[in-house]
Coordinates of C-alpha atoms in Angstrom, one line a residue:
M1 CA 34.9 -27.7 7.1
K2 CA 33.5 -24.8 4.8
E3 CA 30.1 -25.7 7.1
E4 CA 32.2 -24.6 10.4
V5 CA 33.9 -21.8 9.0
C6 CA 30.4 -20.2 7.7
S7 CA 28.6 -21.3 10.9
L8 CA 31.0 -18.8 13.0
V9 CA 29.8 -16.0 10.7
R10 CA 28.0 -13.3 12.9
I11 CA 23.9 -13.1 13.0
D12 CA 24.4 -8.9 12.5
A13 CA 27.2 -9.0 10.5
V14 CA 25.2 -10.0 7.5
T15 CA 21.8 -8.8 8.7
E16 CA 22.5 -5.9 5.4
D17 CA 23.5 -8.3 2.6
F18 CA 20.1 -9.9 2.9
L19 CA 18.3 -6.6 3.4
T20 CA 19.9 -5.6 -0.3
D21 CA 19.3 -9.2 -1.5
K22 CA 15.4 -8.3 -0.4
G23 CA 15.6 -4.4 -1.3
K24 CA 14.2 -2.6 -4.4
G25 CA 15.7 0.0 -6.2
Q26 CA 19.3 0.3 -7.4
G27 CA 21.7 -1.9 -4.6
G28 CA 18.4 -3.1 -3.3
K29 CA 18.1 0.7 -0.6
S30 CA 14.6 0.8 -0.6
G31 CA 11.1 -1.0 -0.4
N32 CA 8.8 -1.6 2.2
Y33 CA 10.0 -5.2 2.8
R34 CA 13.1 -4.1 3.4
S35 CA 12.4 -1.4 5.7
D36 CA 10.1 -3.4 7.5
A37 CA 12.4 -6.6 7.7
N38 CA 15.4 -3.9 8.9
R39 CA 13.3 -3.0 11.8
E40 CA 12.3 -6.3 13.1
L41 CA 16.2 -7.8 12.2
D42 CA 17.2 -5.1 14.9
R43 CA 14.7 -6.2 17.1
F44 CA 15.8 -10.1 16.9
V45 CA 19.3 -9.0 16.9
D46 CA 18.6 -6.7 19.9
F47 CA 17.3 -9.6 21.4
L48 CA 19.5 -12.6 20.9
A49 CA 22.0 -10.3 22.6
Q50 CA 20.1 -9.7 25.3
H51 CA 19.6 -13.5 25.6
K52 CA 21.1 -15.5 29.0
D53 CA 23.3 -17.3 26.0
A54 CA 24.4 -14.4 24.4
V55 CA 24.0 -15.2 21.2
T56 CA 25.8 -13.5 18.5
T57 CA 26.7 -16.4 15.6
F58 CA 24.8 -18.6 13.1
E59 CA 26.3 -21.9 15.1
E60 CA 25.1 -20.2 18.4
L61 CA 21.2 -20.2 17.0
E62 CA 18.9 -23.1 18.1
S63 CA 15.7 -23.5 17.2
G64 CA 14.7 -22.8 21.0
H65 CA 15.4 -19.6 21.1
L66 CA 13.5 -19.0 17.7
R67 CA 10.9 -20.6 20.9
E68 CA 11.4 -18.1 22.9
Y69 CA 11.5 -15.0 20.7
A70 CA 8.0 -16.1 19.2
R71 CA 6.9 -16.1 22.7
H72 CA 8.4 -12.6 23.4
L73 CA 7.0 -11.1 20.6
T74 CA 3.4 -12.7 21.6
R75 CA 3.5 -11.0 25.0
Q76 CA 3.8 -7.6 23.4
G77 CA 0.2 -7.1 22.6
W78 CA 0.4 -7.2 19.2
A79 CA -2.7 -8.4 17.5
T80 CA -2.3 -12.0 15.6
G81 CA -1.7 -11.0 12.7
T82 CA 0.8 -8.9 13.3
V83 CA 2.5 -11.4 15.3
R84 CA 3.0 -14.1 12.6
T85 CA 3.7 -10.9 10.3
Y86 CA 7.4 -10.3 12.8
Y87 CA 7.9 -13.6 13.4
A88 CA 7.3 -14.4 9.5
Y89 CA 10.5 -11.5 8.6
I90 CA 12.8 -13.6 11.0
S91 CA 12.2 -16.9 9.8
A92 CA 12.3 -15.3 5.7
F93 CA 15.9 -14.1 7.2
C94 CA 17.2 -18.1 8.4
G95 CA 15.6 -19.5 5.1
W96 CA 18.0 -16.8 3.6
A97 CA 20.6 -18.5 5.9
V98 CA 20.6 -21.1 4.6
R99 CA 20.8 -21.4 1.0
E100 CA 23.9 -18.6 2.5
G101 CA 25.3 -21.6 3.6
H102 CA 24.9 -20.0 7.9
L103 CA 22.5 -22.0 8.6
A104 CA 22.4 -26.0 7.8
E105 CA 18.2 -25.7 8.1
N106 CA 15.4 -23.1 9.0
V107 CA 15.5 -23.5 13.2
A108 CA 12.7 -20.8 12.5
Q109 CA 10.2 -23.3 11.5
R110 CA 11.3 -25.8 13.6
R111 CA 8.0 -27.1 15.3
N112 CA 8.8 -26.2 18.4
A113 CA 9.8 -23.0 17.1
T114 CA 6.6 -21.9 16.2
E115 CA 4.2 -23.4 18.7
P116 CA 4.4 -20.0 20.7
I117 CA 3.1 -18.4 17.8
P118 CA -1.0 -17.5 17.9
D119 CA -3.0 -19.5 15.2
D120 CA -4.4 -16.7 12.4
G121 CA -8.0 -18.2 12.9
G122 CA -8.1 -20.4 9.9
H123 CA -8.6 -17.1 7.4
K124 CA -9.2 -17.9 4.3
S125 CA -10.0 -16.6 1.0
G126 CA -13.1 -13.8 1.8
D127 CA -12.1 -13.1 4.4
Q128 CA -10.5 -9.7 3.9
Q129 CA -12.0 -6.8 3.4
A130 CA -13.6 -6.3 -0.1
W131 CA -15.7 -3.4 -0.4
S132 CA -19.2 -3.6 -1.2
A133 CA -21.3 -2.6 -3.6
D134 CA -23.5 -0.3 -0.8
D135 CA -20.4 0.9 0.7
R136 CA -19.1 2.0 -3.0
Q137 CA -22.5 3.6 -3.8
Q138 CA -22.7 5.2 -0.4
L139 CA -18.7 6.6 -0.4
T140 CA -18.9 8.2 -4.5
K141 CA -22.5 9.3 -3.9
F142 CA -21.2 11.3 -0.7
V143 CA -17.9 12.4 -2.5
D144 CA -19.8 13.3 -5.5
E145 CA -22.2 15.8 -3.2
Q146 CA -19.2 17.2 -1.8
A147 CA -17.6 18.0 -5.4
H148 CA -20.6 19.2 -6.6
E149 CA -21.2 21.8 -3.8
A150 CA -17.2 23.1 -3.4
I151 CA -17.3 23.1 -8.0
D152 CA -20.4 26.0 -7.2
N153 CA -18.0 27.8 -4.8
V154 CA -14.8 27.7 -6.5
S155 CA -14.6 31.5 -7.7
E156 CA -15.0 31.6 -3.5
D157 CA -12.4 28.6 -2.8
R158 CA -10.5 27.3 -5.1
E159 CA -8.3 25.3 -2.3
A160 CA -11.5 23.4 -0.9
A161 CA -12.7 22.5 -4.8
I162 CA -9.5 21.3 -5.4
K163 CA -9.0 19.2 -2.3
V164 CA -12.9 18.2 -2.4
C165 CA -12.1 17.0 -6.3
R166 CA -8.5 15.3 -5.5
D167 CA -10.3 12.9 -2.9
R168 CA -13.4 12.3 -5.8
A169 CA -10.9 11.2 -8.2
L170 CA -9.0 9.0 -5.3
V171 CA -12.2 7.3 -4.2
Y172 CA -13.2 6.5 -7.7
L173 CA -9.8 5.1 -9.1
L174 CA -9.8 2.7 -6.5
S175 CA -12.8 1.8 -6.4
Y176 CA -13.2 1.1 -9.8
S177 CA -9.6 0.5 -11.4
G178 CA -8.5 -1.9 -8.9
V179 CA -5.2 -0.5 -9.0
R180 CA -2.8 -0.8 -5.5
G181 CA -2.5 1.9 -3.5
A182 CA 1.2 2.5 -3.9
E183 CA 0.9 2.3 -7.6
V184 CA -0.7 5.7 -7.6
L185 CA 0.4 7.2 -4.2
R186 CA 3.8 7.9 -3.3
D187 CA 5.3 5.5 -1.1
K188 CA 8.1 6.7 1.6
S189 CA 10.0 3.8 1.3
D190 CA 10.3 3.4 -2.7
E191 CA 11.8 6.0 -3.9
R192 CA 10.7 4.9 -7.3
R193 CA 6.8 5.3 -6.2
Q194 CA 6.3 9.2 -6.3
G195 CA 2.6 9.0 -7.3
L196 CA 0.8 9.2 -10.0
R197 CA 1.3 11.6 -12.8
W198 CA -0.7 13.5 -15.0
E199 CA 1.5 12.8 -17.7
D200 CA 0.6 9.2 -16.8
V201 CA -3.5 9.6 -17.1
H202 CA -4.2 9.6 -20.5
L203 CA -8.0 10.1 -20.1
K204 CA -9.4 10.0 -24.1
D205 CA -7.6 6.5 -24.4
R206 CA -8.5 5.2 -20.6
Y207 CA -5.7 4.2 -19.0
V208 CA -3.1 5.1 -16.8
T209 CA 0.9 3.9 -16.9
V210 CA 1.4 2.9 -13.5
F211 CA 4.5 1.4 -12.0
A212 CA 4.0 -2.0 -11.1
K213 CA 4.2 -4.8 -8.4
K214 CA 6.3 -6.5 -10.6
Q215 CA 8.8 -3.3 -10.9
R216 CA 7.9 -2.1 -14.3
L217 CA 5.9 0.3 -16.0
D218 CA 2.4 -1.2 -17.0
D219 CA -0.7 0.1 -18.4
R220 CA -4.3 -0.5 -16.2
G221 CA -7.6 0.2 -17.7
L222 CA -10.0 3.1 -16.4
P223 CA -13.2 2.1 -16.1
G224 CA -16.9 4.3 -17.3
P225 CA -17.0 5.7 -14.0
V226 CA -13.7 6.9 -13.1
I227 CA -13.5 9.0 -16.4
Y228 CA -15.5 12.2 -15.3
P229 CA -14.2 12.5 -11.6
L230 CA -10.9 12.8 -12.9
E231 CA -12.1 15.1 -15.9
V232 CA -13.4 17.5 -13.9
Y233 CA -10.7 17.2 -11.4
Q234 CA -8.4 17.8 -14.2
R235 CA -10.0 21.4 -14.5
V236 CA -10.8 22.8 -11.7
L237 CA -6.9 22.3 -10.9
D238 CA -5.9 23.4 -14.2
V239 CA -1.7 22.1 -13.8
P240 CA 0.6 24.0 -15.6
S241 CA 2.7 21.0 -16.8
Q242 CA 2.0 17.1 -16.8
N243 CA 4.6 16.2 -14.7
W244 CA 2.7 17.6 -11.6
P245 CA 1.1 14.5 -9.5
V246 CA -2.3 13.4 -9.4
F247 CA -3.0 13.4 -6.0
P248 CA -1.3 16.5 -4.5
S249 CA -0.2 16.9 -0.6
F250 CA -1.9 20.0 1.0
H251 CA 0.1 19.9 4.2
R252 CA 0.7 23.8 4.1
P253 CA 4.5 23.5 5.6
T254 CA 5.5 20.8 3.3
L255 CA 4.4 23.6 0.3
S256 CA 5.7 26.7 1.6
Q257 CA 8.9 24.8 2.0
R258 CA 8.5 24.0 -1.5
I259 CA 7.6 27.0 -2.7
T260 CA 10.7 29.0 -0.7
E261 CA 13.0 26.1 -2.0
T262 CA 12.5 26.3 -5.7
L263 CA 11.7 29.9 -6.4
T264 CA 14.8 30.8 -4.1
Q265 CA 16.5 28.2 -6.0
R266 CA 14.8 30.4 -10.0
G267 CA 16.5 33.9 -8.2
Y268 CA 13.6 34.9 -6.4
T269 CA 14.0 37.1 -3.5
E270 CA 12.2 36.4 0.2
T271 CA 9.9 39.6 -0.5
E272 CA 8.8 38.1 -4.2
I273 CA 8.0 34.9 -2.6
E274 CA 6.4 36.7 0.5
E275 CA 4.4 38.1 -2.2
V276 CA 3.7 34.5 -4.2
K277 CA 2.1 33.2 -1.1
E278 CA -0.4 36.0 -0.1
D279 CA -3.9 36.3 -0.9
Q280 CA -3.9 32.6 -1.9
S281 CA -3.6 29.0 -0.8
L282 CA -0.5 27.3 -1.0
I283 CA -1.6 25.1 -3.4
E284 CA -3.1 27.5 -5.6
A285 CA 0.3 29.5 -5.2
C286 CA 2.1 26.3 -6.3
V287 CA -0.1 26.1 -9.6
E288 CA 0.4 29.9 -10.3
V289 CA 4.6 29.3 -10.4
D290 CA 4.5 25.9 -11.5
V291 CA 6.3 24.7 -8.4
A292 CA 5.3 20.8 -8.2
P293 CA 3.7 19.4 -4.7
P294 CA 5.0 16.0 -3.7
S295 CA 2.3 13.5 -3.9
I296 CA 0.3 11.9 -0.9
T297 CA 1.8 9.4 1.2
T298 CA 0.1 6.0 1.2
D299 CA -0.3 6.6 4.6
A300 CA -2.4 9.9 3.4
G301 CA -4.4 8.3 1.4
R302 CA -5.8 6.1 3.7
H303 CA -6.2 9.1 6.3
V304 CA -8.4 10.2 3.6
L305 CA -10.5 7.4 2.9
K306 CA -10.6 7.3 7.0
R307 CA -11.9 10.7 7.1
L308 CA -14.6 10.3 3.8
C309 CA -15.8 7.5 6.1
E310 CA -16.6 8.9 9.2
Q311 CA -18.1 12.1 6.8
A312 CA -20.1 9.9 4.9
G313 CA -21.4 7.7 8.3
I314 CA -19.8 4.4 6.7
E315 CA -20.0 1.8 9.8
L316 CA -18.3 -1.3 9.0
D317 CA -18.1 -4.6 11.8
D318 CA -14.9 -4.9 12.1
D319 CA -13.1 -2.7 10.3
E320 CA -12.9 1.0 11.3
Y321 CA -12.8 2.9 7.8
L322 CA -13.2 1.1 3.7
M323 CA -9.0 0.8 3.4
P324 CA -7.1 1.1 -0.1
H325 CA -7.0 -2.6 -1.0
G326 CA -10.5 -3.6 0.3
A327 CA -11.0 -1.2 -2.7
R328 CA -9.0 -3.6 -4.7
R329 CA -10.4 -6.6 -3.7
G330 CA -14.3 -5.1 -4.1
A331 CA -13.2 -4.6 -7.7
G332 CA -11.9 -8.2 -7.9
E333 CA -14.7 -9.9 -6.4
V334 CA -17.2 -7.9 -9.5
L335 CA -14.7 -8.9 -11.8
V336 CA -14.2 -12.4 -11.3
R337 CA -18.5 -12.9 -10.7
T338 CA -18.9 -11.1 -14.1
S339 CA -15.7 -11.9 -16.1
G340 CA -14.0 -15.1 -14.9
H341 CA -10.8 -15.5 -13.1
A342 CA -8.8 -14.5 -16.5
A343 CA -10.1 -11.6 -17.2
A344 CA -10.0 -10.2 -13.3
A345 CA -5.8 -11.8 -13.7
R346 CA -5.0 -9.5 -16.3
A347 CA -7.0 -6.5 -14.7
L348 CA -5.6 -7.1 -11.0
D349 CA -2.1 -7.8 -12.6
N350 CA -1.9 -10.6 -10.9
S351 CA -1.7 -14.5 -12.1
E352 CA -4.7 -16.7 -12.4
E353 CA -3.7 -18.4 -10.1
V354 CA -3.2 -16.0 -7.5
V355 CA -7.1 -14.8 -8.4
R356 CA -8.7 -18.1 -8.4
E357 CA -6.6 -18.4 -4.6
H358 CA -7.9 -15.3 -2.9
Y359 CA -11.5 -15.3 -4.3
S360 CA -11.8 -19.4 -4.2
H361 CA -14.9 -18.6 -2.1
I362 CA -16.7 -17.2 -5.1
E363 CA -16.3 -20.1 -7.1
A364 CA -17.2 -22.5 -4.0
G365 CA -20.6 -20.8 -4.1
D366 CA -20.7 -21.0 -7.9
L367 CA -20.6 -24.8 -8.0
A368 CA -22.8 -25.1 -4.9
D369 CA -25.2 -23.2 -7.1
Q370 CA -24.6 -25.9 -9.7
M371 CA -24.8 -28.7 -6.5
T372 CA -28.1 -27.3 -6.0
D373 CA -29.7 -26.9 -9.5
A374 CA -28.2 -30.6 -10.2
F375 CA -30.0 -32.3 -7.2
E376 CA -33.0 -29.9 -7.5
E377 CA -33.6 -32.1 -10.8
A378 CA -32.4 -35.3 -10.1
D379 CA -35.2 -35.1 -7.7
S380 CA -37.6 -33.8 -9.9
E381 CA -37.1 -37.2 -12.0

């Protein structure tokens, strides 16, 4: 009787429970996964409501409905990876419904349901973007040249110098530390991730403290190449307090609004606020009156890298530009090759098992070299 009652539960009545269980932060109200899953569940529920059978409860949900939905996703003109990702949210929801007692089995994983989903092409270790040494050197050389020129002219255009030094510091941090973009930039879907603060940067001891993927604060090492760009940038920016973001936004409307709201709360008049904004850039005004701007977002960070790649003339075969996750994978490649899987796992904040899976192509290549040497030795005898 219990299973029969559970099966009559409306699908749209429990989506919020699923999102809460999968969410992050207080009450499970934040996180990228929750935001994306919410969107896809809304799409799925609407699809079922408009279905000829008007499916509303778990009792009515069958694998054939999932097959039709999978086919619906493939007809939207999205990339294969996007279709698979969107369907995965629905499959995860159905799996959760099984554990809650709403479904007897995960109908989204039945063979007839998944058949319309396009194959992923067999992408394995090594297929994802990883910054090569040439790409990294070309990009860092370009931002170095930009920074040197801007610093020489800092008295004439301090705003430009701050921005260029910010961009260089971001490139070096991503290139050599292996941090995740969401660990140092603001994540709009997770209120806990407001971007790296200067109080979290310890240049003397060569580490930064970030809010890690494992949902707690963690320390990450700063390799030698990262120190100098951060030191120079810190001097040029010259923040009035350590709670400033390391990578502030330069979006003018945002800065203007932040200055106005903060100074109004401090008792400034409209005239005094306008005087603060006069004859200097908004980022300089923020520094002058200690109004901390917001950090750039993870999306904005990707736009920065895209702009820099275009300016530096970096052209990639399959990808438009060097992306943050590619920097992390590139750092992982170097660490695995030079220090082994265990050291790479510690530096990248991953388990050794995950690192071995992600970089199995390196181990396969090493084994091939060993086999080559073995056969050469055997043939020479």
